[in-house]
Amino acid sequence: MPKESKNKNNLFQSPKGMRDFLGEKFYEKQGFYTRAESIAGYYGFSGIETPIVEHAEVFTKGVGEHTDIVEKEMYDLHTRGGDHLVMRPEGTAGVMRSYIEHGMSSLPQPIMLYYGGPFFRHDKPQKGRYRQLYQFGLEIIGSQKPEYDVLIIQTGFRILKETGRNIVVKINSLGDSETRKNYLKKLINYYQKHENEISKKDRGRLSTNPLRVLDSKEPETKEVNKNAPTCLETLNTSSKAHFDMVIKGLSEAGINYEIDHTLVRGLDYYSHTVFEFIVYDENGQPSHALGGGGRYDGLARAMGYNKDIPAVGLGIGVDRTIESAKKKVFIPQNKQHPDFYFIQTGEELNNASFHLREILYQNNAKVVFAPQKGSIGQGLGIAENLKIPFVLILGKDEAQDKTITLRNMNNREQQTLTFDEFDNYLKLMKKNPA
Ligand code: HAM
């Protein structure tokens, strides 16, 4: 018997940090994905879907054991079959696993993919931070060229500009593995000299993940960080050339960017370019990250593959992007506002109404079906409230004569039509929409 949840009283409340998408919120999320997929399509990406659970090592090896999302925030599943699976905290490692599993390196390179869906992080929920969060991700796998770093940023920027908000790209480079080794040495050396001035939490990070000390939010560490050596001044020649190309490309593409020496990102797999999309608030102040990403040339090898596979990608936080958008920009075109409200009185009329529903469907007419016990007047009131332009009434008389009463809610005119006449009426309406 599986154990019951500790929160017995909360059966009618979604789990902490997770939520239902209802009404407009459902359609906004759907609308965001539709728009994002369409923009990604224009820039040459195609879709992929990977499972929501993966083997734990995909993330412990890929993202890094000492990163917050792996060390503290992963949802673990020990299956009945004895597998150790986890609910994906991010999408990149799973996409890389899929690229290797399906031998995509034998196809023309690079492979450009987009994906979306829920991700899970057992973090402290607060505004803009959920335990079931939604992302839209882009990955370009199989090329080292800096042009692809630019293409990723450009596509993400275009998607986020749909919010109607001011978006700035913060960017930095962590260089290649040689640069990173040299930089870490310099950085550790610097922090050791200032060990007593940084926070206790950051002192602990020095031995596990010194780069994270650099983007610490602790006030005393922030002060020390002001004079810390920067990675950009440590870049070797080829890493510098890569970064210069990316910056030049962003300028060409007309993308607002700012170089930020303290940007390192929270996941271990990054090398070379790292970036975040920052949204600005109404007062022109930088607010929070709607997305981020970077190059991850070492991920495949970190996961245990025997070759390096160069790649670059990004993840957009869908929850935050929708919350930041100027009103309703993501309502999808396919949101179905009904054309007809279909009042049927009496249960014995079912067969006629099935037939009519088929006629409506064949003519692409959207209908709300409302079997009624109460009066027709009540149904008309509901249709009026829902702003549905036409009402269909199928009562006993209509069912017997195989007719339907059609009421125009704007001018309140009514006419009775045979099913064939109604079919023709719908065909005409389709040809000459109001
Ligand atoms: P990430 O920065 O961890 O990167 O997440 C990307 C975005 O997801 C964040 O900028 C944020 O908007 C959103 N996000 C993260 N955590 C939460 C949360 N708890 N609640 C709501 N939104 C959240 C990645 O996941 C990388 N896989 C991105 C990447 C792709 N790098 C290369 N390829």
Short mmCIF file of N, CA and C in Angstrom, two decimals, residues 109-193:
data_model
loop_
_atom_site.label_atom_id
_atom_site.label_comp_id
_atom_site.label_asym_id
_atom_site.label_seq_id
_atom_site.Cartn_x
_atom_site.Cartn_y
_atom_site.Cartn_z
N GLN A 109 24.28 18.35 -39.53
CA GLN A 109 24.38 19.11 -38.28
C GLN A 109 24.27 20.60 -38.52
N PRO A 110 23.86 21.40 -37.57
CA PRO A 110 23.38 20.98 -36.26
C PRO A 110 21.90 20.61 -36.28
N ILE A 111 21.46 19.98 -35.19
CA ILE A 111 20.05 19.65 -35.02
C ILE A 111 19.43 20.77 -34.17
N MET A 112 18.35 21.35 -34.68
CA MET A 112 17.75 22.50 -33.98
C MET A 112 16.36 22.12 -33.48
N LEU A 113 16.21 22.10 -32.16
CA LEU A 113 14.98 21.57 -31.58
C LEU A 113 14.32 22.55 -30.61
N TYR A 114 12.98 22.50 -30.57
CA TYR A 114 12.26 23.20 -29.50
C TYR A 114 11.40 22.22 -28.74
N TYR A 115 11.10 22.57 -27.49
CA TYR A 115 10.26 21.70 -26.67
C TYR A 115 9.56 22.56 -25.62
N GLY A 116 8.54 21.98 -25.01
CA GLY A 116 7.86 22.72 -23.95
C GLY A 116 7.20 21.76 -23.00
N GLY A 117 6.72 22.30 -21.88
CA GLY A 117 5.98 21.46 -20.95
C GLY A 117 6.38 21.72 -19.53
N PRO A 118 5.88 20.85 -18.61
CA PRO A 118 6.14 21.06 -17.19
C PRO A 118 7.50 20.53 -16.74
N PHE A 119 8.09 21.22 -15.78
CA PHE A 119 9.34 20.81 -15.14
C PHE A 119 9.10 20.92 -13.64
N PHE A 120 9.94 20.23 -12.85
CA PHE A 120 9.63 20.12 -11.43
C PHE A 120 10.84 20.47 -10.58
N ARG A 121 10.66 21.44 -9.69
CA ARG A 121 11.74 21.83 -8.78
C ARG A 121 11.14 22.03 -7.40
N HIS A 122 11.66 21.26 -6.43
CA HIS A 122 11.10 21.36 -5.08
C HIS A 122 11.75 22.53 -4.35
N ASP A 123 11.45 23.71 -4.88
CA ASP A 123 12.01 24.95 -4.34
C ASP A 123 10.94 25.60 -3.45
N LYS A 124 11.34 26.65 -2.70
CA LYS A 124 10.37 27.34 -1.85
C LYS A 124 9.43 28.16 -2.75
N PRO A 125 8.13 27.84 -2.78
CA PRO A 125 7.26 28.59 -3.70
C PRO A 125 7.12 30.06 -3.28
N GLN A 126 7.11 30.93 -4.22
CA GLN A 126 6.85 32.37 -4.01
C GLN A 126 6.42 32.94 -5.34
N LYS A 127 6.18 34.25 -5.37
CA LYS A 127 5.69 34.83 -6.62
C LYS A 127 6.67 34.54 -7.77
N GLY A 128 6.16 34.00 -8.86
CA GLY A 128 7.02 33.72 -10.01
C GLY A 128 7.90 32.49 -9.84
N ARG A 129 7.71 31.77 -8.73
CA ARG A 129 8.49 30.54 -8.55
C ARG A 129 7.57 29.40 -8.15
N TYR A 130 7.49 28.40 -9.01
CA TYR A 130 6.57 27.29 -8.80
C TYR A 130 7.35 25.99 -8.68
N ARG A 131 6.69 24.98 -8.11
CA ARG A 131 7.32 23.66 -8.06
C ARG A 131 7.02 22.89 -9.34
N GLN A 132 5.87 23.14 -9.92
CA GLN A 132 5.65 22.66 -11.29
C GLN A 132 5.68 23.91 -12.16
N LEU A 133 6.79 24.09 -12.86
CA LEU A 133 6.95 25.29 -13.68
C LEU A 133 6.90 24.86 -15.14
N TYR A 134 6.63 25.82 -16.00
CA TYR A 134 6.55 25.50 -17.43
C TYR A 134 7.67 26.22 -18.16
N GLN A 135 8.29 25.52 -19.09
CA GLN A 135 9.35 26.15 -19.89
C GLN A 135 9.08 25.94 -21.36
N PHE A 136 9.67 26.84 -22.15
CA PHE A 136 9.78 26.61 -23.59
C PHE A 136 11.26 26.65 -23.87
N GLY A 137 11.81 25.58 -24.43
CA GLY A 137 13.26 25.50 -24.61
C GLY A 137 13.66 25.38 -26.07
N LEU A 138 14.86 25.84 -26.36
CA LEU A 138 15.44 25.70 -27.70
C LEU A 138 16.84 25.13 -27.53
N GLU A 139 17.21 24.15 -28.36
CA GLU A 139 18.57 23.62 -28.28
C GLU A 139 19.09 23.47 -29.72
N ILE A 140 20.36 23.88 -29.92
CA ILE A 140 21.04 23.63 -31.20
C ILE A 140 22.23 22.73 -30.88
N ILE A 141 22.16 21.48 -31.37
CA ILE A 141 23.18 20.50 -30.97
C ILE A 141 23.99 20.09 -32.20
N GLY A 142 25.33 20.10 -32.05
CA GLY A 142 26.19 19.61 -33.12
C GLY A 142 27.01 20.67 -33.82
N SER A 143 27.11 21.87 -33.26
CA SER A 143 27.99 22.87 -33.87
C SER A 143 28.62 23.75 -32.78
N GLN A 144 29.89 24.12 -33.03
CA GLN A 144 30.58 25.00 -32.08
C GLN A 144 30.47 26.45 -32.51
N LYS A 145 29.89 26.68 -33.69
CA LYS A 145 29.97 28.02 -34.28
C LYS A 145 29.25 29.06 -33.43
N PRO A 146 29.91 30.22 -33.20
CA PRO A 146 29.28 31.28 -32.39
C PRO A 146 28.01 31.82 -33.04
N GLU A 147 27.88 31.64 -34.37
CA GLU A 147 26.66 32.11 -35.04
C GLU A 147 25.42 31.46 -34.42
N TYR A 148 25.58 30.22 -33.95
CA TYR A 148 24.42 29.54 -33.35
C TYR A 148 24.10 30.08 -31.96
N ASP A 149 25.12 30.58 -31.25
CA ASP A 149 24.83 31.24 -29.95
C ASP A 149 23.93 32.44 -30.23
N VAL A 150 24.29 33.17 -31.32
CA VAL A 150 23.52 34.37 -31.67
C VAL A 150 22.10 33.98 -32.07
N LEU A 151 21.99 32.91 -32.87
CA LEU A 151 20.67 32.49 -33.35
C LEU A 151 19.75 32.11 -32.18
N ILE A 152 20.33 31.42 -31.19
CA ILE A 152 19.54 31.04 -30.01
C ILE A 152 19.04 32.29 -29.29
N ILE A 153 19.95 33.23 -29.06
CA ILE A 153 19.58 34.44 -28.31
C ILE A 153 18.56 35.26 -29.11
N GLN A 154 18.79 35.33 -30.42
CA GLN A 154 17.90 36.10 -31.30
C GLN A 154 16.48 35.52 -31.27
N THR A 155 16.38 34.19 -31.36
CA THR A 155 15.06 33.56 -31.36
C THR A 155 14.36 33.78 -30.01
N GLY A 156 15.10 33.58 -28.93
CA GLY A 156 14.53 33.78 -27.59
C GLY A 156 14.08 35.22 -27.40
N PHE A 157 14.90 36.14 -27.88
CA PHE A 157 14.60 37.57 -27.75
C PHE A 157 13.31 37.91 -28.49
N ARG A 158 13.18 37.37 -29.71
CA ARG A 158 11.97 37.64 -30.51
C ARG A 158 10.73 37.09 -29.80
N ILE A 159 10.86 35.90 -29.22
CA ILE A 159 9.71 35.31 -28.52
C ILE A 159 9.33 36.19 -27.33
N LEU A 160 10.34 36.62 -26.57
CA LEU A 160 10.04 37.39 -25.36
C LEU A 160 9.56 38.81 -25.68
N LYS A 161 9.96 39.34 -26.83
CA LYS A 161 9.47 40.67 -27.23
C LYS A 161 7.96 40.67 -27.44
N GLU A 162 7.39 39.46 -27.66
CA GLU A 162 5.94 39.35 -27.81
C GLU A 162 5.19 39.81 -26.56
N THR A 163 5.88 39.86 -25.43
CA THR A 163 5.24 40.31 -24.19
C THR A 163 4.93 41.80 -24.24
N GLY A 164 5.58 42.51 -25.18
CA GLY A 164 5.41 43.96 -25.25
C GLY A 164 6.25 44.68 -24.21
N ARG A 165 7.14 43.96 -23.52
CA ARG A 165 7.96 44.57 -22.46
C ARG A 165 9.38 44.81 -22.95
N ASN A 166 10.08 45.67 -22.19
CA ASN A 166 11.48 45.94 -22.51
C ASN A 166 12.35 44.78 -22.00
N ILE A 167 13.05 44.13 -22.92
CA ILE A 167 13.86 42.96 -22.56
C ILE A 167 15.33 43.27 -22.86
N VAL A 168 16.21 42.98 -21.90
CA VAL A 168 17.64 43.17 -22.13
C VAL A 168 18.35 41.83 -21.91
N VAL A 169 19.32 41.54 -22.76
CA VAL A 169 20.08 40.30 -22.61
C VAL A 169 21.33 40.61 -21.78
N LYS A 170 21.44 39.92 -20.62
CA LYS A 170 22.70 40.01 -19.85
C LYS A 170 23.56 38.86 -20.33
N ILE A 171 24.83 39.14 -20.60
CA ILE A 171 25.66 38.11 -21.21
C ILE A 171 27.06 38.09 -20.61
N ASN A 172 27.67 36.90 -20.58
CA ASN A 172 29.03 36.74 -20.07
C ASN A 172 29.63 35.53 -20.76
N SER A 173 30.92 35.34 -20.61
CA SER A 173 31.53 34.12 -21.15
C SER A 173 32.31 33.42 -20.06
N LEU A 174 32.14 32.09 -19.99
CA LEU A 174 32.92 31.29 -19.03
C LEU A 174 34.10 30.63 -19.73
N GLY A 175 34.21 30.86 -21.05
CA GLY A 175 35.34 30.32 -21.81
C GLY A 175 35.32 28.81 -21.94
N ASP A 176 36.40 28.27 -22.51
CA ASP A 176 36.48 26.81 -22.66
C ASP A 176 37.03 26.20 -21.37
N SER A 177 37.30 24.88 -21.39
CA SER A 177 37.68 24.22 -20.13
C SER A 177 39.03 24.73 -19.61
N GLU A 178 39.95 25.08 -20.54
CA GLU A 178 41.25 25.60 -20.10
C GLU A 178 41.04 26.94 -19.37
N THR A 179 40.23 27.82 -19.98
CA THR A 179 39.95 29.12 -19.37
C THR A 179 39.30 28.94 -18.01
N ARG A 180 38.36 28.01 -17.97
CA ARG A 180 37.60 27.82 -16.73
C ARG A 180 38.52 27.37 -15.60
N LYS A 181 39.45 26.45 -15.95
CA LYS A 181 40.39 25.95 -14.93
C LYS A 181 41.22 27.11 -14.40
N ASN A 182 41.76 27.92 -15.32
CA ASN A 182 42.60 29.06 -14.90
C ASN A 182 41.80 30.06 -14.09
N TYR A 183 40.57 30.27 -14.54
CA TYR A 183 39.75 31.27 -13.86
C TYR A 183 39.39 30.81 -12.45
N LEU A 184 39.04 29.52 -12.33
CA LEU A 184 38.67 29.01 -11.00
C LEU A 184 39.83 29.16 -10.02
N LYS A 185 41.05 28.90 -10.53
CA LYS A 185 42.24 29.04 -9.67
C LYS A 185 42.33 30.48 -9.16
N LYS A 186 42.21 31.41 -10.10
CA LYS A 186 42.30 32.84 -9.75
C LYS A 186 41.23 33.23 -8.73
N LEU A 187 40.03 32.70 -9.01
CA LEU A 187 38.87 33.09 -8.19
C LEU A 187 39.00 32.55 -6.76
N ILE A 188 39.39 31.28 -6.67
CA ILE A 188 39.53 30.66 -5.34
C ILE A 188 40.62 31.40 -4.55
N ASN A 189 41.70 31.71 -5.25
CA ASN A 189 42.79 32.46 -4.65
C ASN A 189 42.28 33.78 -4.06
N TYR A 190 41.47 34.47 -4.87
CA TYR A 190 40.93 35.77 -4.45
C TYR A 190 40.02 35.61 -3.23
N TYR A 191 39.11 34.62 -3.28
CA TYR A 191 38.18 34.45 -2.16
C TYR A 191 38.90 34.00 -0.90
N GLN A 192 39.96 33.19 -1.07
CA GLN A 192 40.69 32.76 0.13
C GLN A 192 41.26 33.97 0.87
N LYS A 193 41.66 34.96 0.09
CA LYS A 193 42.19 36.18 0.73
C LYS A 193 41.10 36.96 1.45
#
